[in-house]
Tab-separated table of C-alpha atoms and ligand atoms in Angstrom:
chain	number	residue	atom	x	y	z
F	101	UNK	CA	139.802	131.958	183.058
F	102	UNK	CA	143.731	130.824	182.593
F	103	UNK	CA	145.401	131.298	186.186
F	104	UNK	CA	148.683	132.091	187.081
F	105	UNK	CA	148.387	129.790	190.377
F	106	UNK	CA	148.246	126.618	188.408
F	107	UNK	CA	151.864	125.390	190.311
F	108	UNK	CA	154.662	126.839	191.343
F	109	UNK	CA	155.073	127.136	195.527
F	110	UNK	CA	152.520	129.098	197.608
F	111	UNK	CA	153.932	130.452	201.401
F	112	UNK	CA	151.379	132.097	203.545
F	113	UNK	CA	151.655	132.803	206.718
F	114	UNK	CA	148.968	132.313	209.225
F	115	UNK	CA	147.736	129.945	207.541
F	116	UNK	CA	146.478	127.533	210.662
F	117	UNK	CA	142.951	129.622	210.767
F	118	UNK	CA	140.145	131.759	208.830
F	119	UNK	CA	141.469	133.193	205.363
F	120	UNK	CA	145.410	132.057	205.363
F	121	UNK	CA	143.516	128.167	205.600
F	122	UNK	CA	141.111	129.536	202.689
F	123	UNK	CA	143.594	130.665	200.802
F	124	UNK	CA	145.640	127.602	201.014
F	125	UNK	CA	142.654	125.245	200.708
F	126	UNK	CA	142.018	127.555	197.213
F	127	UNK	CA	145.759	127.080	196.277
F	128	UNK	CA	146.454	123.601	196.623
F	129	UNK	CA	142.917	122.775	194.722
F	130	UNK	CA	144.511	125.247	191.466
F	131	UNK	CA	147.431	122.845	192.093
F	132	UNK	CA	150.561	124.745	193.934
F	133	UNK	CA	152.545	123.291	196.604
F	134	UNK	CA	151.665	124.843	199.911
F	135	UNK	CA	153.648	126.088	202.744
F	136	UNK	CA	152.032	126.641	206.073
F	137	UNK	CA	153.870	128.739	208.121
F	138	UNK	CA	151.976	129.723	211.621
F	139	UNK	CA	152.675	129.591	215.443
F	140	UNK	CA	150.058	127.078	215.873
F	141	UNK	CA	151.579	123.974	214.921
F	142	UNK	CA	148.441	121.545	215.546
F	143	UNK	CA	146.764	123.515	213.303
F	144	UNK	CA	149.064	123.480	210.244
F	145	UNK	CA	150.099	119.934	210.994
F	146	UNK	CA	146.243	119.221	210.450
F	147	UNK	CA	146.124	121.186	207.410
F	148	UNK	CA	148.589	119.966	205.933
F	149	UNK	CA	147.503	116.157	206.313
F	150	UNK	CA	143.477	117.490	205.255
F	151	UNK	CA	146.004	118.342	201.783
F	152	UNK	CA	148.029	115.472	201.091
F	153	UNK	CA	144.673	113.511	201.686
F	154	UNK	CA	143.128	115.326	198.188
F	155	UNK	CA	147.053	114.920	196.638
F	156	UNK	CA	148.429	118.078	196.691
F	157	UNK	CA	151.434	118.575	197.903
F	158	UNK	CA	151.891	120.855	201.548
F	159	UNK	CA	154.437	121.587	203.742
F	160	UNK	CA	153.481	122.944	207.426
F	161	UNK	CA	156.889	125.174	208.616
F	162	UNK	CA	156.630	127.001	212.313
F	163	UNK	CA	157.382	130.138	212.083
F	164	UNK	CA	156.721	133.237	213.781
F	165	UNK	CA	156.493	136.281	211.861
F	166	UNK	CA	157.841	138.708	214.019
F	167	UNK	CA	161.183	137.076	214.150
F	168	UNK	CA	163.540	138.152	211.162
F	169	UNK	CA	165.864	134.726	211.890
F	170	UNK	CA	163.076	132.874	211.849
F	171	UNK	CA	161.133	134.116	208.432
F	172	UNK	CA	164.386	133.735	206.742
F	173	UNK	CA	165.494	130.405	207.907
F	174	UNK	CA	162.076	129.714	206.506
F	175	UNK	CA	162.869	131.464	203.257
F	176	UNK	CA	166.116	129.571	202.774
F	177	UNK	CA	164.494	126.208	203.797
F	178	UNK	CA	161.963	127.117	201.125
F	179	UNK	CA	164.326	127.548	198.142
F	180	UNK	CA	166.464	124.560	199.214
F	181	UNK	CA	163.708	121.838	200.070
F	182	UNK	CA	160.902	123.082	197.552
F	183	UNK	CA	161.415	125.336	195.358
F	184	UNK	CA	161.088	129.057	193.761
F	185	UNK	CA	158.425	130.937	195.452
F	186	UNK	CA	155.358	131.645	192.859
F	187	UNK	CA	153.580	133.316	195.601
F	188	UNK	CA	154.320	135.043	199.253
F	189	UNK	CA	151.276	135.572	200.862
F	190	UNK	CA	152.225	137.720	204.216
F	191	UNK	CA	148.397	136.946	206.084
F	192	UNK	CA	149.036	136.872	209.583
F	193	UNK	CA	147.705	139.176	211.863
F	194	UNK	CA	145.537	139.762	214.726
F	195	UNK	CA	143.054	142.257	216.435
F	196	UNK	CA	142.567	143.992	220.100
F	197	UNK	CA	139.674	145.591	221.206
F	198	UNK	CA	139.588	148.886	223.693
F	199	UNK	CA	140.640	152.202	224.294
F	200	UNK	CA	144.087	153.098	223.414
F	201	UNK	CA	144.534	154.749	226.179
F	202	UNK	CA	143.874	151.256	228.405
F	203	UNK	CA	145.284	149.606	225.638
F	204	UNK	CA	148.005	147.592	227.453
F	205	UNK	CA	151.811	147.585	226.274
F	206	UNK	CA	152.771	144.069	225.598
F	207	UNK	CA	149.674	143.777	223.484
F	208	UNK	CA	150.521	147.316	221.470
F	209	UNK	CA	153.545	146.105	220.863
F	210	UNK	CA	152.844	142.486	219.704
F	211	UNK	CA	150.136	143.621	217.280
F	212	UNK	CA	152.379	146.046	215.630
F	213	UNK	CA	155.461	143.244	215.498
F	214	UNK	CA	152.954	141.050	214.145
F	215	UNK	CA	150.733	142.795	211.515
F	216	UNK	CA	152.952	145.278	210.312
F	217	UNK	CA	156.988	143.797	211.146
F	218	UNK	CA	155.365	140.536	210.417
F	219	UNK	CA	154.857	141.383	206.382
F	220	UNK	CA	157.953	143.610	206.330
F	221	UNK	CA	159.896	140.237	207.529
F	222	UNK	CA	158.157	138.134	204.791
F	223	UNK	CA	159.239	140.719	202.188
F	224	UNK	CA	162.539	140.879	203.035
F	225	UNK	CA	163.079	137.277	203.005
F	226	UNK	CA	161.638	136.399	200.410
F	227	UNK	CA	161.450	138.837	197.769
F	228	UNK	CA	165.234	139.241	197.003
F	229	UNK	CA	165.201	135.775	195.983
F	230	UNK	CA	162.282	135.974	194.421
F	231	UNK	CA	163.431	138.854	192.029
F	232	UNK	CA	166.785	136.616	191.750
F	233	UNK	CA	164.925	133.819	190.097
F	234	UNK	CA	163.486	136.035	187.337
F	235	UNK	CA	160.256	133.973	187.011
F	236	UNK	CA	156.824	135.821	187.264
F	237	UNK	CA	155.754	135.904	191.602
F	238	UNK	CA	153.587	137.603	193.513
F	239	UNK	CA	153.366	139.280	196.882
F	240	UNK	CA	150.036	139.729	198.493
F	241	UNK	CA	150.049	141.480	201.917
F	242	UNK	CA	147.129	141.724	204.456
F	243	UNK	CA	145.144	145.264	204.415
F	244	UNK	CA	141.929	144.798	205.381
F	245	UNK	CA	138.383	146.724	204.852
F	246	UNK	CA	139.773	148.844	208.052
F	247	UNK	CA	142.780	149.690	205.963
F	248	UNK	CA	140.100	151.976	204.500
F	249	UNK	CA	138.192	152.901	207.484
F	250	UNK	CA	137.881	154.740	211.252
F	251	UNK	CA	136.979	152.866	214.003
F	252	UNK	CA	136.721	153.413	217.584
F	253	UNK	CA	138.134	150.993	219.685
F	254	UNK	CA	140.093	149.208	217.113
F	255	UNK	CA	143.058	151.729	216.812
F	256	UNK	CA	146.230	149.605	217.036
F	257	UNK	CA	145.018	147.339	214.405
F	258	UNK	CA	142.672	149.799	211.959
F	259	UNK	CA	146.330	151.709	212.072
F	260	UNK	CA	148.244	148.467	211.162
F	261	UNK	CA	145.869	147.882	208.290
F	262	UNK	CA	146.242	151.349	206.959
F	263	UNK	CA	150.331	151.021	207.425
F	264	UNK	CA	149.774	147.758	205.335
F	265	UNK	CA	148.554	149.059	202.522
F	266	UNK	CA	150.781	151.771	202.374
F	267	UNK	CA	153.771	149.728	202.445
F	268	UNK	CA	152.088	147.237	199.881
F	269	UNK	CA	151.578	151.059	197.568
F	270	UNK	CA	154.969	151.553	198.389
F	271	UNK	CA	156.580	148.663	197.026
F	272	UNK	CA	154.571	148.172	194.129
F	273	UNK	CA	156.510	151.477	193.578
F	274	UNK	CA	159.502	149.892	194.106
F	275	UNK	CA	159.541	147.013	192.223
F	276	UNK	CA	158.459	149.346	189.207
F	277	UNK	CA	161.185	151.628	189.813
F	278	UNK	CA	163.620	149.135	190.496
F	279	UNK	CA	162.103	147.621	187.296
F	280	UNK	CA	161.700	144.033	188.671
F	281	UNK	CA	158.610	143.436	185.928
F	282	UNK	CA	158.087	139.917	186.775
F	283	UNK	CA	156.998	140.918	190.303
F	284	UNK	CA	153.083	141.775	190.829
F	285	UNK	CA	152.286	143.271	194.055
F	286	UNK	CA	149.181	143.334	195.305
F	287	UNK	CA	147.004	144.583	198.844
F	288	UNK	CA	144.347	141.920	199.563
F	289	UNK	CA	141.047	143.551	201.785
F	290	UNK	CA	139.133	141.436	203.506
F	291	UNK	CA	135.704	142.835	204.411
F	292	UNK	CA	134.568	140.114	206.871
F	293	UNK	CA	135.523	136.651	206.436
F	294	UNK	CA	134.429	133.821	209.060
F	295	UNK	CA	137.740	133.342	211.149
F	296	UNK	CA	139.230	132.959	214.833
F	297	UNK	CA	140.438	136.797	214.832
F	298	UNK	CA	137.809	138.342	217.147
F	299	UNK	CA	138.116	135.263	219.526
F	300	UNK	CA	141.780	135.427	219.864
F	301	UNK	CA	142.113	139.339	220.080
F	302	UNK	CA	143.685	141.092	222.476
F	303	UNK	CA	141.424	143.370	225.268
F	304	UNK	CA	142.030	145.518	228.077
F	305	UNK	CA	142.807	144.591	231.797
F	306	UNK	CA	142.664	147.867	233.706
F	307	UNK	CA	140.471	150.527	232.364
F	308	UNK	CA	136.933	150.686	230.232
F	309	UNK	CA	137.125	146.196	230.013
F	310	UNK	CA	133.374	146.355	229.205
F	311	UNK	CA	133.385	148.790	226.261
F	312	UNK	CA	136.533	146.726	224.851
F	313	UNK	CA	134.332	143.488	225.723
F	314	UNK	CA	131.117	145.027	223.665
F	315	UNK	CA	133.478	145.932	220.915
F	316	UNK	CA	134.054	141.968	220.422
F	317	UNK	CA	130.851	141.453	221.011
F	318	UNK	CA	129.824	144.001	218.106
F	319	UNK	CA	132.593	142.388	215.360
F	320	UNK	CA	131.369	138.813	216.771
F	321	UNK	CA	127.560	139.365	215.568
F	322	UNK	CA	129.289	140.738	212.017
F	323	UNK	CA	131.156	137.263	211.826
F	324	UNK	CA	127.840	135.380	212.053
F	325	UNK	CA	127.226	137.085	208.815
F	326	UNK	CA	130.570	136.808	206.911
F	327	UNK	CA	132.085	135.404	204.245
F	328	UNK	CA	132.963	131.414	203.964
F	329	UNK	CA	137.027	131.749	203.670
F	330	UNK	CA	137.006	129.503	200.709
F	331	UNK	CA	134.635	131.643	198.647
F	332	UNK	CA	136.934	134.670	199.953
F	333	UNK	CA	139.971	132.978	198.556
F	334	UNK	CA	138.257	132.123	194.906
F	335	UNK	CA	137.632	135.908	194.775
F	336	UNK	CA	140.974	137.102	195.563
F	337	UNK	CA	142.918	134.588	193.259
F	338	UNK	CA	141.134	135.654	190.326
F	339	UNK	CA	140.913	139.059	190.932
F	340	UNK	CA	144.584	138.751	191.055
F	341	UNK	CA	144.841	136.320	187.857
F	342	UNK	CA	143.244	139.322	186.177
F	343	UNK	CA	146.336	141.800	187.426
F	344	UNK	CA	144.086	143.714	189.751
F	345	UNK	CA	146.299	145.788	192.495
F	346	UNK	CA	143.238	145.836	195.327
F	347	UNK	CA	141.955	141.858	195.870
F	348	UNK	CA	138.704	142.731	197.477
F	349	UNK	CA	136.806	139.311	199.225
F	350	UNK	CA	133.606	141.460	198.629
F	351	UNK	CA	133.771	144.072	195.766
F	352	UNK	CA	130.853	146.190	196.378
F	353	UNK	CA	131.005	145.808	199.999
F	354	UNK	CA	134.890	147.003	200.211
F	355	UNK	CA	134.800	148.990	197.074
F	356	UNK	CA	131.682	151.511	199.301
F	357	UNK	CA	134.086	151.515	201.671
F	358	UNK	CA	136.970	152.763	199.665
F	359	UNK	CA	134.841	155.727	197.862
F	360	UNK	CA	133.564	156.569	201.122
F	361	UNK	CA	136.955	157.277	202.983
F	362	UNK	CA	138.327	158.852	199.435
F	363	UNK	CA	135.185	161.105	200.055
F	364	UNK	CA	135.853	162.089	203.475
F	365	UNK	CA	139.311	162.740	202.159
F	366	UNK	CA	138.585	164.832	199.457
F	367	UNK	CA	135.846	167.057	201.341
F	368	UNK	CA	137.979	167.175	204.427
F	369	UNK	CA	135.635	165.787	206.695
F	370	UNK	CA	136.533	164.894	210.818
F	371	UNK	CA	136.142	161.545	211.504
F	372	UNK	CA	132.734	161.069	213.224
F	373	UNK	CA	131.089	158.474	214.806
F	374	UNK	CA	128.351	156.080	213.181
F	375	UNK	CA	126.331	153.146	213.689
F	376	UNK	CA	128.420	149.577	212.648
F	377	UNK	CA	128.465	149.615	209.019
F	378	UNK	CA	125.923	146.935	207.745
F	379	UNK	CA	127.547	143.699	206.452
F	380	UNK	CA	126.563	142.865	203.074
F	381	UNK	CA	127.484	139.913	201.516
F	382	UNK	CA	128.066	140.734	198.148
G	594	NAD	N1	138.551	137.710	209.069
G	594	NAD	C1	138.254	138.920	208.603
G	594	NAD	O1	137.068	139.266	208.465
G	594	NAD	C2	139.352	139.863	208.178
G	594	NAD	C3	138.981	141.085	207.622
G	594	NAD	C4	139.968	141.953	207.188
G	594	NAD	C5	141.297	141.588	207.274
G	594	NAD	N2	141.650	140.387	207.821
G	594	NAD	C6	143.079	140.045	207.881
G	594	NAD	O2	143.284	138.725	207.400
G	594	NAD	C7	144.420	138.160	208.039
G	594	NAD	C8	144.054	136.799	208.591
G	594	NAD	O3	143.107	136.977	209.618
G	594	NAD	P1	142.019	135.885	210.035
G	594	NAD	O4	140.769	136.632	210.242
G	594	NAD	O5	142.038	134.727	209.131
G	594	NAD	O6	142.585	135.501	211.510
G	594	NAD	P2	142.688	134.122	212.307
G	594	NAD	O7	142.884	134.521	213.729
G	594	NAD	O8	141.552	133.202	212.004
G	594	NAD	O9	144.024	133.474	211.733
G	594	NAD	C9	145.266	134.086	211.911
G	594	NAD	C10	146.358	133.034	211.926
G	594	NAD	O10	147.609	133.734	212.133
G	594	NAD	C11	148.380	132.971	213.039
G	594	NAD	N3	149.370	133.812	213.705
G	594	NAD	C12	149.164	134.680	214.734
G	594	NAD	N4	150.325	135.219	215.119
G	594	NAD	C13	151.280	134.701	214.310
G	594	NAD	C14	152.685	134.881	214.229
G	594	NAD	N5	153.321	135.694	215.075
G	594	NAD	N6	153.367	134.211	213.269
G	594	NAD	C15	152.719	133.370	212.429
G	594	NAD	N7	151.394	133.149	212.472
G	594	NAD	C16	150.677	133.804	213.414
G	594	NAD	C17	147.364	132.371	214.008
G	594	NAD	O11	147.915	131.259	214.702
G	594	NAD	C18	146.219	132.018	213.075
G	594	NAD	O12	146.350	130.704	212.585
G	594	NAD	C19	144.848	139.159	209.131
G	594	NAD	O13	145.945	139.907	208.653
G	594	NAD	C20	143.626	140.032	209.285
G	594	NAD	O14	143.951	141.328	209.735
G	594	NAD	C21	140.702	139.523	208.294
């Protein structure tokens, strides 16, 4: 199939670890130039030399998302040093585990800066020049399967993931209504994708620790299980080389997902609680 994502520049944040390295592994093998933005600058600096060792062409940036000065000095460094952006890819994010109610401050607040101020920074760095430049781009932004879903002891960042993909519905809108035409949008959901996010989440320090701890221990047994990050990133750039708004890593296993919350929806159920839902691969 003829790709899009055969050059042009690729930024995606987070893209030290798990699917932001996947998608960038994916991305400089079709042939763009990649820039590696993260906090973790080993990481990226690694990366980046893994790249240039196969010849393509990376760039590893530092830059934390939830700094507005930051993502656009990246933005501007970007279009000055490399070139128009062919693809924004606003990944980073990260979990916490625990009641809300012992759900400490600092990391409330740092989740929401990150997952959901974090992708609102990206977009409004780069997309104005992006729509400037008049050349077919794309923005992906970071839902996730529990952009779709209910679960217990994951509130701050099952929220974040549904306030995702409602600002990724609502400026698709947008960019119709503004009629930018050249600019896809699209909401990428991960079901589960092997990946550092259940190690690095945030827990609890007063409260219920041990049901926040068994939480982690619950999405930890799912990763042994999940999707290779590479094979995740093959299925999201075609699905969006084919003009597909939702980039699912696992169709069928996503896609049940989706009907069942549209179900619940439509029938008006309450949420309830239920056993882990079973990873498939597919
Ligand atoms: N792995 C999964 O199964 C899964 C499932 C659904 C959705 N997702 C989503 O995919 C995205 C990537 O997650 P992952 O699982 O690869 O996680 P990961 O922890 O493996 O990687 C996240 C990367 O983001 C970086 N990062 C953290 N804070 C940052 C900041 N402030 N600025 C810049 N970079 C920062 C980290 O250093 C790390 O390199 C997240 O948005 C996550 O919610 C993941």
């Amino acid at each position: 199939m003829s790709t899009p994502f055969g050059g042009g520049v690729a930024v995606i944040t987070g893209a030290g670890a798990g699917i932001g390295a996947g998608l960038a592994r994916h991305a400089a093998k079709l042939g763009m130039t990649v820039v590696l933005a993260d906090i973790d600058a080993e990481a990226i600096a690694s990366l980046r030399d893994e790249l240039e060792q196969s010849g393509a062409v990376s760039i590893d940036a530092v830059c934390d998302v939830t700094d507005p000065g930051a993502v656009s000095a990246l933005a501007e460094r970007v279009y000055r040093d490399v070139g128009p952006v062919r693809l924004l890819v606003n990944n980073a994010g990260i979990e916490q585990f625990g009641y809300l109610w012992d759900t400490p401050v600092a990391n409330w607040n740092r989740l929401l800066d990150i997952n959901i101020s974090g992708v609102f920074h990206g977009v409004r760095a780069f997309l104005p020049p992006m729509i400037e430049a008049g050349e077919p781009a794309w923005v992906w932004n970071l839902s996730s399967i529990g952009g779709v879903a209910v679960v217990p002891l994951q509130a701050p960042y099952i929220m974040s993931k549904h306030a995702v993909l409602a600002l990724t519905e609502c400026l698709r809108l947008e960019v119709e209504l503004a009629g930018h035409d050249h600019i896809h949008v699209q909401a990428v959901l991960p079901g589960a994708v092997v990946s550092n996010i259940f190690e690095s989440a945030g827990g609890v320090t007063d409260g219920d620790v041990g049901a926040a701890e068994s939480q982690r221990a619950a999405m930890l047994d799912i990763k042994a299980d999940a999707m290779d990050p590479l094979a995740a990133a093959e299925a999201v750039f075609g699905q969006a080389a084919e003009d597909r708004f939702y980039l699912l890593t696992q169709p069928d296993y996503v896609g049940s997902a989706m009907t069942e919350r549209a179900n619940v929806l439509a029938t008006q159920q309450a949420p309830r609680l239920r056993t882990q839902r079973r990873f498939d691969p597919t």
